[in-house]
PDB file of N, CA and C in Angstrom:
ATOM      1  N   UNK S   1     -10.297  27.029 -47.581  1.00 95.00           N
ATOM      2  CA  UNK S   1      -8.997  27.012 -47.682  1.00 95.00           C
ATOM      3  C   UNK S   1      -8.606  27.932 -48.610  1.00 95.00           C
ATOM      4  N   UNK S   2      -7.426  28.993 -48.871  1.00 96.00           N
ATOM      5  CA  UNK S   2      -6.812  29.860 -49.762  1.00 96.00           C
ATOM      6  C   UNK S   2      -5.516  29.102 -50.425  1.00 96.00           C
ATOM      7  N   UNK S   3      -5.533  28.608 -51.622  1.00 97.00           N
ATOM      8  CA  UNK S   3      -4.090  27.958 -51.796  1.00 97.00           C
ATOM      9  C   UNK S   3      -2.968  29.089 -52.536  1.00 97.00           C
ATOM     10  N   UNK S   4      -1.636  29.601 -52.044  1.00 97.00           N
ATOM     11  CA  UNK S   4      -0.849  30.162 -52.172  1.00 97.00           C
ATOM     12  C   UNK S   4       0.261  29.986 -53.205  1.00 97.00           C
ATOM     13  N   UNK S   5       0.743  30.672 -53.864  1.00 96.00           N
ATOM     14  CA  UNK S   5       1.338  30.112 -55.076  1.00 96.00           C
ATOM     15  C   UNK S   5       2.433  31.624 -55.203  1.00 96.00           C
ATOM     16  N   UNK S   6       3.598  31.116 -54.906  1.00 94.00           N
ATOM     17  CA  UNK S   6       4.688  30.676 -54.366  1.00 94.00           C
ATOM     18  C   UNK S   6       4.355  30.437 -53.235  1.00 94.00           C
ATOM     19  N   UNK S   7       4.395  29.236 -52.558  1.00 84.00           N
ATOM     20  CA  UNK S   7       4.042  28.717 -51.103  1.00 84.00           C
ATOM     21  C   UNK S   7       5.503  29.039 -50.486  1.00 84.00           C
ATOM     22  N   UNK S   8       6.734  28.690 -50.913  1.00 85.00           N
ATOM     23  CA  UNK S   8       8.046  29.300 -50.905  1.00 85.00           C
ATOM     24  C   UNK S   8       8.807  29.138 -51.953  1.00 85.00           C
ATOM     25  N   UNK S   9       9.553  30.363 -52.012  1.00 86.00           N
ATOM     26  CA  UNK S   9      10.264  30.255 -53.674  1.00 86.00           C
ATOM     27  C   UNK S   9      11.803  31.179 -53.259  1.00 86.00           C
ATOM     28  N   UNK S  10      12.516  31.204 -53.731  1.00 88.00           N
ATOM     29  CA  UNK S  10      14.035  32.117 -54.072  1.00 88.00           C
ATOM     30  C   UNK S  10      13.896  32.570 -54.908  1.00 88.00           C
ATOM     31  N   UNK S  11      14.147  34.086 -54.930  1.00 90.00           N
ATOM     32  CA  UNK S  11      14.086  34.639 -56.241  1.00 90.00           C
ATOM     33  C   UNK S  11      16.098  35.804 -55.470  1.00 90.00           C
ATOM     34  N   UNK S  12      15.819  36.243 -56.590  1.00 93.00           N
ATOM     35  CA  UNK S  12      17.257  36.659 -56.228  1.00 93.00           C
ATOM     36  C   UNK S  12      16.829  38.527 -55.762  1.00 93.00           C
ATOM     37  N   UNK S  13      18.278  38.864 -54.946  1.00 93.00           N
ATOM     38  CA  UNK S  13      17.687  39.647 -54.170  1.00 93.00           C
ATOM     39  C   UNK S  13      17.229  41.246 -55.399  1.00 93.00           C
ATOM     40  N   UNK S  14      16.393  42.079 -54.639  1.00 95.00           N
ATOM     41  CA  UNK S  14      15.705  43.137 -55.651  1.00 95.00           C
ATOM     42  C   UNK S  14      14.741  42.761 -57.058  1.00 95.00           C
ATOM     43  N   UNK S  15      14.745  41.820 -56.508  1.00 95.00           N
ATOM     44  CA  UNK S  15      13.274  41.266 -57.703  1.00 95.00           C
ATOM     45  C   UNK S  15      12.307  41.227 -57.480  1.00 95.00           C
ATOM     46  N   UNK S  16      11.012  41.381 -58.305  1.00 96.00           N
ATOM     47  CA  UNK S  16       9.489  41.164 -57.597  1.00 96.00           C
ATOM     48  C   UNK S  16       9.274  39.552 -57.741  1.00 96.00           C
ATOM     49  N   UNK S  17       8.046  39.690 -56.949  1.00 95.00           N
ATOM     50  CA  UNK S  17       7.306  38.324 -56.962  1.00 95.00           C
ATOM     51  C   UNK S  17       6.167  38.151 -56.768  1.00 95.00           C
ATOM     52  N   UNK S  18       5.393  37.369 -58.318  1.00 96.00           N
ATOM     53  CA  UNK S  18       3.879  37.600 -58.073  1.00 96.00           C
ATOM     54  C   UNK S  18       3.143  36.731 -56.791  1.00 96.00           C
ATOM     55  N   UNK S  19       2.225  37.006 -56.488  1.00 96.00           N
ATOM     56  CA  UNK S  19       1.635  36.009 -55.428  1.00 96.00           C
ATOM     57  C   UNK S  19       0.337  35.984 -56.123  1.00 96.00           C
ATOM     58  N   UNK S  20      -0.244  34.569 -56.232  1.00 97.00           N
ATOM     59  CA  UNK S  20      -1.669  33.999 -56.515  1.00 97.00           C
ATOM     60  C   UNK S  20      -2.421  33.491 -55.130  1.00 97.00           C
ATOM     61  N   UNK S  21      -3.429  33.909 -54.933  1.00 97.00           N
ATOM     62  CA  UNK S  21      -4.342  33.695 -53.904  1.00 97.00           C
ATOM     63  C   UNK S  21      -5.505  32.983 -54.601  1.00 97.00           C
ATOM     64  N   UNK S  22      -5.748  31.587 -54.295  1.00 97.00           N
ATOM     65  CA  UNK S  22      -7.202  30.870 -55.157  1.00 97.00           C
ATOM     66  C   UNK S  22      -7.858  30.631 -53.915  1.00 97.00           C
ATOM     67  N   UNK S  23      -9.051  30.820 -54.006  1.00 97.00           N
ATOM     68  CA  UNK S  23     -10.352  30.615 -52.950  1.00 97.00           C
ATOM     69  C   UNK S  23     -10.757  29.541 -53.213  1.00 97.00           C
ATOM     70  N   UNK S  24     -10.806  28.146 -52.306  1.00 96.00           N
ATOM     71  CA  UNK S  24     -10.953  26.921 -52.889  1.00 96.00           C
ATOM     72  C   UNK S  24     -12.700  26.930 -51.809  1.00 96.00           C
ATOM     73  N   UNK S  25     -13.628  26.551 -52.347  1.00 95.00           N
ATOM     74  CA  UNK S  25     -14.725  25.979 -51.729  1.00 95.00           C
ATOM     75  C   UNK S  25     -15.617  27.153 -50.799  1.00 95.00           C
ATOM     76  N   UNK S  26     -15.238  28.222 -51.446  1.00 95.00           N
ATOM     77  CA  UNK S  26     -15.764  29.694 -51.162  1.00 95.00           C
ATOM     78  C   UNK S  26     -15.810  30.717 -51.634  1.00 95.00           C
ATOM     79  N   UNK S  27     -16.868  31.895 -51.474  1.00 93.00           N
ATOM     80  CA  UNK S  27     -16.112  33.263 -52.605  1.00 93.00           C
ATOM     81  C   UNK S  27     -16.079  34.206 -51.358  1.00 93.00           C
ATOM     82  N   UNK S  28     -15.209  35.159 -51.934  1.00 95.00           N
ATOM     83  CA  UNK S  28     -14.906  36.398 -51.447  1.00 95.00           C
ATOM     84  C   UNK S  28     -14.975  37.643 -52.185  1.00 95.00           C
ATOM     85  N   UNK S  29     -15.105  38.675 -51.969  1.00 95.00           N
ATOM     86  CA  UNK S  29     -14.923  39.794 -52.701  1.00 95.00           C
ATOM     87  C   UNK S  29     -13.773  40.805 -52.861  1.00 95.00           C
ATOM     88  N   UNK S  30     -12.771  40.611 -51.456  1.00 96.00           N
ATOM     89  CA  UNK S  30     -11.624  40.963 -51.335  1.00 96.00           C
ATOM     90  C   UNK S  30     -11.223  40.033 -50.977  1.00 96.00           C
ATOM     91  N   UNK S  31      -9.208  39.743 -50.813  1.00 97.00           N
ATOM     92  CA  UNK S  31      -8.628  39.327 -50.346  1.00 97.00           C
ATOM     93  C   UNK S  31      -7.206  40.324 -49.909  1.00 97.00           C
ATOM     94  N   UNK S  32      -6.590  39.566 -48.874  1.00 98.00           N
ATOM     95  CA  UNK S  32      -5.838  40.706 -48.082  1.00 98.00           C
ATOM     96  C   UNK S  32      -4.502  40.155 -47.549  1.00 98.00           C
ATOM     97  N   UNK S  33      -3.109  40.259 -48.183  1.00 98.00           N
ATOM     98  CA  UNK S  33      -1.993  39.660 -48.154  1.00 98.00           C
ATOM     99  C   UNK S  33      -1.378  40.449 -47.051  1.00 98.00           C
ATOM    100  N   UNK S  34      -0.393  39.780 -46.310  1.00 97.00           N
ATOM    101  CA  UNK S  34       0.074  40.058 -45.060  1.00 97.00           C
ATOM    102  C   UNK S  34       1.859  39.906 -45.298  1.00 97.00           C
ATOM    103  N   UNK S  35       2.575  40.511 -45.047  1.00 96.00           N
ATOM    104  CA  UNK S  35       4.130  40.288 -45.474  1.00 96.00           C
ATOM    105  C   UNK S  35       5.019  41.297 -44.223  1.00 96.00           C
ATOM    106  N   UNK S  36       5.883  40.388 -43.767  1.00 96.00           N
ATOM    107  CA  UNK S  36       6.637  41.212 -43.114  1.00 96.00           C
ATOM    108  C   UNK S  36       8.321  40.538 -43.272  1.00 96.00           C
ATOM    109  N   UNK S  37       9.267  41.116 -42.848  1.00 93.00           N
ATOM    110  CA  UNK S  37      10.956  40.573 -42.795  1.00 93.00           C
ATOM    111  C   UNK S  37      10.464  39.218 -42.276  1.00 93.00           C
ATOM    112  N   UNK S  38      11.173  38.265 -42.625  1.00 92.00           N
ATOM    113  CA  UNK S  38      11.572  36.732 -41.872  1.00 92.00           C
ATOM    114  C   UNK S  38      11.977  37.298 -40.395  1.00 92.00           C
ATOM    115  N   UNK S  39      11.083  36.553 -39.836  1.00 91.00           N
ATOM    116  CA  UNK S  39      11.576  36.848 -38.290  1.00 91.00           C
ATOM    117  C   UNK S  39      11.180  38.261 -37.072  1.00 91.00           C
ATOM    118  N   UNK S  40      10.284  38.634 -38.423  1.00 92.00           N
ATOM    119  CA  UNK S  40       9.939  40.129 -37.535  1.00 92.00           C
ATOM    120  C   UNK S  40       9.133  40.129 -36.657  1.00 92.00           C
ATOM    121  N   UNK S  41       8.358  40.927 -35.365  1.00 94.00           N
ATOM    122  CA  UNK S  41       7.791  40.825 -34.276  1.00 94.00           C
ATOM    123  C   UNK S  41       6.432  40.699 -35.397  1.00 94.00           C
ATOM    124  N   UNK S  42       5.286  40.499 -34.111  1.00 94.00           N
ATOM    125  CA  UNK S  42       3.925  40.399 -34.800  1.00 94.00           C
ATOM    126  C   UNK S  42       3.591  41.908 -34.720  1.00 94.00           C
ATOM    127  N   UNK S  43       4.107  42.828 -34.624  1.00 94.00           N
ATOM    128  CA  UNK S  43       3.268  44.323 -34.871  1.00 94.00           C
ATOM    129  C   UNK S  43       3.626  44.881 -36.257  1.00 94.00           C
ATOM    130  N   UNK S  44       4.919  43.545 -36.656  1.00 96.00           N
ATOM    131  CA  UNK S  44       5.734  44.519 -38.347  1.00 96.00           C
ATOM    132  C   UNK S  44       4.988  43.700 -39.177  1.00 96.00           C
ATOM    133  N   UNK S  45       3.621  43.287 -39.524  1.00 97.00           N
ATOM    134  CA  UNK S  45       2.869  42.710 -40.337  1.00 97.00           C
ATOM    135  C   UNK S  45       2.327  43.940 -41.105  1.00 97.00           C
ATOM    136  N   UNK S  46       2.296  43.666 -42.331  1.00 96.00           N
ATOM    137  CA  UNK S  46       2.220  45.111 -43.375  1.00 96.00           C
ATOM    138  C   UNK S  46       1.216  44.523 -44.141  1.00 96.00           C
ATOM    139  N   UNK S  47      -0.474  44.760 -44.027  1.00 97.00           N
ATOM    140  CA  UNK S  47      -1.709  44.412 -44.464  1.00 97.00           C
ATOM    141  C   UNK S  47      -1.809  45.285 -45.990  1.00 97.00           C
ATOM    142  N   UNK S  48      -2.245  44.502 -47.566  1.00 97.00           N
ATOM    143  CA  UNK S  48      -2.502  45.416 -48.242  1.00 97.00           C
ATOM    144  C   UNK S  48      -3.532  44.548 -49.505  1.00 97.00           C
ATOM    145  N   UNK S  49      -4.588  44.872 -49.741  1.00 98.00           N
ATOM    146  CA  UNK S  49      -5.423  44.606 -50.488  1.00 98.00           C
ATOM    147  C   UNK S  49      -4.709  43.639 -51.711  1.00 98.00           C
ATOM    148  N   UNK S  50      -5.526  42.925 -51.815  1.00 98.00           N
ATOM    149  CA  UNK S  50      -4.776  42.012 -53.353  1.00 98.00           C
ATOM    150  C   UNK S  50      -5.990  42.582 -54.561  1.00 98.00           C
ATOM    151  N   UNK S  51      -5.663  42.163 -55.662  1.00 97.00           N
ATOM    152  CA  UNK S  51      -6.558  42.797 -56.446  1.00 97.00           C
ATOM    153  C   UNK S  51      -7.228  41.697 -57.204  1.00 97.00           C
ATOM    154  N   UNK S  52      -8.013  41.618 -58.018  1.00 97.00           N
ATOM    155  CA  UNK S  52      -8.766  40.551 -58.185  1.00 97.00           C
ATOM    156  C   UNK S  52      -7.592  40.188 -59.795  1.00 97.00           C
ATOM    157  N   UNK S  53      -7.829  38.468 -59.745  1.00 94.00           N
ATOM    158  CA  UNK S  53      -7.102  38.005 -60.611  1.00 94.00           C
ATOM    159  C   UNK S  53      -7.779  37.281 -61.691  1.00 94.00           C
ATOM    160  N   UNK S  54      -7.073  36.809 -62.352  1.00 91.00           N
ATOM    161  CA  UNK S  54      -7.786  36.508 -64.355  1.00 91.00           C
ATOM    162  C   UNK S  54      -9.028  35.735 -64.259  1.00 91.00           C
ATOM    163  N   UNK S  55      -9.395  34.949 -62.959  1.00 91.00           N
ATOM    164  CA  UNK S  55     -10.699  34.065 -62.768  1.00 91.00           C
ATOM    165  C   UNK S  55     -11.357  35.011 -61.312  1.00 91.00           C
ATOM    166  N   UNK S  56     -12.410  34.141 -61.502  1.00 89.00           N
ATOM    167  CA  UNK S  56     -13.476  34.750 -60.538  1.00 89.00           C
ATOM    168  C   UNK S  56     -13.177  34.772 -59.060  1.00 89.00           C
ATOM    169  N   UNK S  57     -12.390  33.307 -58.632  1.00 93.00           N
ATOM    170  CA  UNK S  57     -11.703  32.593 -57.449  1.00 93.00           C
ATOM    171  C   UNK S  57     -10.426  33.656 -57.331  1.00 93.00           C
ATOM    172  N   UNK S  58      -9.717  33.911 -58.087  1.00 97.00           N
ATOM    173  CA  UNK S  58      -8.408  34.428 -57.905  1.00 97.00           C
ATOM    174  C   UNK S  58      -8.245  35.585 -57.343  1.00 97.00           C
ATOM    175  N   UNK S  59      -7.171  35.890 -56.546  1.00 98.00           N
ATOM    176  CA  UNK S  59      -6.600  37.660 -55.952  1.00 98.00           C
ATOM    177  C   UNK S  59      -4.894  37.257 -56.663  1.00 98.00           C
ATOM    178  N   UNK S  60      -4.301  38.217 -57.091  1.00 98.00           N
ATOM    179  CA  UNK S  60      -2.762  38.873 -57.059  1.00 98.00           C
ATOM    180  C   UNK S  60      -2.407  39.515 -56.565  1.00 98.00           C
ATOM    181  N   UNK S  61      -0.824  40.022 -56.026  1.00 97.00           N
ATOM    182  CA  UNK S  61      -0.274  41.121 -55.740  1.00 97.00           C
ATOM    183  C   UNK S  61       1.326  40.878 -55.939  1.00 97.00           C
ATOM    184  N   UNK S  62       1.592  42.138 -56.066  1.00 97.00           N
ATOM    185  CA  UNK S  62       3.424  41.688 -56.236  1.00 97.00           C
ATOM    186  C   UNK S  62       4.105  42.120 -55.438  1.00 97.00           C
ATOM    187  N   UNK S  63       5.071  41.575 -54.841  1.00 95.00           N
ATOM    188  CA  UNK S  63       5.792  41.922 -53.727  1.00 95.00           C
ATOM    189  C   UNK S  63       7.027  42.700 -54.836  1.00 95.00           C
ATOM    190  N   UNK S  64       7.445  43.729 -54.784  1.00 95.00           N
ATOM    191  CA  UNK S  64       8.317  44.539 -55.315  1.00 95.00           C
ATOM    192  C   UNK S  64       9.785  44.631 -54.448  1.00 95.00           C
ATOM    193  N   UNK S  65      10.915  45.025 -55.448  1.00 96.00           N
ATOM    194  CA  UNK S  65      12.068  45.001 -55.264  1.00 96.00           C
ATOM    195  C   UNK S  65      12.500  44.446 -54.025  1.00 96.00           C
ATOM    196  N   UNK S  66      12.424  42.894 -54.023  1.00 95.00           N
ATOM    197  CA  UNK S  66      12.487  41.996 -52.423  1.00 95.00           C
ATOM    198  C   UNK S  66      13.934  42.174 -51.808  1.00 95.00           C
ATOM    199  N   UNK S  67      14.538  42.618 -51.150  1.00 94.00           N
ATOM    200  CA  UNK S  67      15.537  42.911 -50.483  1.00 94.00           C
ATOM    201  C   UNK S  67      16.298  41.845 -49.461  1.00 94.00           C
ATOM    202  N   UNK S  68      15.603  41.230 -48.420  1.00 94.00           N
ATOM    203  CA  UNK S  68      15.282  39.949 -47.543  1.00 94.00           C
ATOM    204  C   UNK S  68      14.581  38.529 -47.472  1.00 94.00           C
ATOM    205  N   UNK S  69      14.685  38.194 -46.911  1.00 94.00           N
ATOM    206  CA  UNK S  69      13.651  37.126 -46.550  1.00 94.00           C
ATOM    207  C   UNK S  69      12.797  37.698 -46.485  1.00 94.00           C
ATOM    208  N   UNK S  70      11.495  37.219 -46.528  1.00 94.00           N
ATOM    209  CA  UNK S  70       9.870  37.634 -46.429  1.00 94.00           C
ATOM    210  C   UNK S  70       9.126  36.504 -46.211  1.00 94.00           C
ATOM    211  N   UNK S  71       8.344  36.837 -45.053  1.00 94.00           N
ATOM    212  CA  UNK S  71       7.058  36.031 -44.692  1.00 94.00           C
ATOM    213  C   UNK S  71       5.781  36.486 -45.395  1.00 94.00           C
ATOM    214  N   UNK S  72       4.743  35.805 -45.405  1.00 95.00           N
ATOM    215  CA  UNK S  72       3.554  36.253 -46.224  1.00 95.00           C
ATOM    216  C   UNK S  72       2.752  35.371 -45.693  1.00 95.00           C
ATOM    217  N   UNK S  73       1.324  35.749 -45.739  1.00 96.00           N
ATOM    218  CA  UNK S  73       0.113  34.757 -45.288  1.00 96.00           C
ATOM    219  C   UNK S  73      -1.042  35.673 -46.147  1.00 96.00           C
ATOM    220  N   UNK S  74      -2.353  34.870 -46.670  1.00 97.00           N
ATOM    221  CA  UNK S  74      -3.486  35.526 -47.192  1.00 97.00           C
ATOM    222  C   UNK S  74      -4.756  34.912 -46.504  1.00 97.00           C
ATOM    223  N   UNK S  75      -5.495  36.540 -46.394  1.00 96.00           N
ATOM    224  CA  UNK S  75      -6.675  36.019 -45.657  1.00 96.00           C
ATOM    225  C   UNK S  75      -7.756  36.621 -46.467  1.00 96.00           C
TER     226      UNK S  75
END
């Protein structure tokens, strides 16, 4: 399981949002965040590698300058 924070958040337009992913009951050397404008088509997902977090089981990524409703998930 991957715990992702925030799961759902409201942020002011134009701000940044830090995404944290914590691996539960397994280890991995990398994690990828996928995001798109909310309601976008399946071919609009953008994937980017996440950086290692402060703890061994954590990864992090920052979505910069959010202008629209955005969906995301972590693999």
